[in-house]
């Protein structure tokens, strides 16, 4: 089954209302909110590389309130244990049996703050749950439910006492972006309401978590022309062939692009993906998946430079409008 134009129009309207509601708490960042929401509907996860105090926690809480979900915040530190994230099995002396006590990962929206401050062992506790939306403890599997979104943050400035995320873990994030500081007018508006320490508390839910799961399933039915799929494959292959790159976009990265492109197209009110959707999403979806050659990086080449070069070098197809 393929999404109909009527369903695409409904999706666009609902998506817009969700973004507008979150924007009440995270002002002036509709594009970023749209990207994060699209990632959730594509059932992926987000890496925010941002300075402190830019509204990352507010974004997670506002998004959870908007979809009538739960939110949790995990402060990653060097002494954090995997069980502090996933949960632990404890023996109950009254019932004489072991019971699983869920960790903070069992929430609709999970903010993993300063993820690169935890040890690689603790970081790896997120790998299974991010990939499969479930946790296995003592041989027993526990589902996280839908929706499930991990928003992980890392500080791009202060690197003392941090552990660099391995490429295998970076590849599990659907997008990497940053909120950034608001402009002058928005900052003034935020300061005017500074007495409200929890702006997301007053937000009303727009839809339920079950409706979010339905939106995700509906987005998966957006049509993608074979020519557009080939375009994504050619772009991914071009990153691997670029002389400045040691590690290009993986097959997982190409799949991630198609998944979020479907959501992005539906969010624009279309039931089909255009090459322009791929171009618009290339930077946030692929920038963190590229590993630069040391000499090229020293010479000033960046992931953004390579992505721009690849987009210029690979011809975009003239995709048909609909299935």
Short mmCIF file of N, CA, C and O in Angstrom, two decimals, residues 12 33 111 122 126 181 216 244 271 288:
data_model
loop_
_atom_site.label_atom_id
_atom_site.label_comp_id
_atom_site.label_asym_id
_atom_site.label_seq_id
_atom_site.Cartn_x
_atom_site.Cartn_y
_atom_site.Cartn_z
N UNK A 12 0.95 16.17 6.67
CA UNK A 12 1.56 17.51 6.66
C UNK A 12 0.93 18.40 7.73
O UNK A 12 1.63 19.08 8.48
N UNK A 33 13.60 21.43 15.14
CA UNK A 33 12.50 20.65 15.72
C UNK A 33 11.91 19.71 14.67
O UNK A 33 11.62 18.54 14.95
N UNK A 111 16.88 11.66 26.88
CA UNK A 111 17.99 12.57 26.66
C UNK A 111 19.24 11.99 27.30
O UNK A 111 19.33 11.89 28.52
N UNK A 122 29.75 1.63 29.01
CA UNK A 122 28.41 2.17 29.26
C UNK A 122 27.78 2.67 27.97
O UNK A 122 26.57 2.50 27.75
N UNK A 126 23.85 1.30 25.06
CA UNK A 126 22.83 1.91 24.21
C UNK A 126 22.71 1.25 22.84
O UNK A 126 21.72 1.45 22.14
N UNK A 181 22.51 28.81 19.17
CA UNK A 181 21.95 29.91 19.94
C UNK A 181 20.83 30.61 19.15
O UNK A 181 20.90 30.70 17.93
N UNK A 216 4.27 6.90 11.95
CA UNK A 216 5.52 6.27 11.50
C UNK A 216 5.24 5.17 10.48
O UNK A 216 5.93 5.06 9.46
N UNK A 244 39.40 12.18 -0.06
CA UNK A 244 39.60 12.73 1.27
C UNK A 244 38.99 11.86 2.37
O UNK A 244 39.10 12.17 3.55
N UNK A 271 3.25 12.51 -1.23
CA UNK A 271 3.24 11.07 -1.01
C UNK A 271 4.35 10.40 -1.81
O UNK A 271 4.31 9.19 -2.04
N UNK A 288 28.07 12.79 10.03
CA UNK A 288 28.74 12.08 11.12
C UNK A 288 29.17 10.67 10.73
O UNK A 288 29.83 9.98 11.52
#
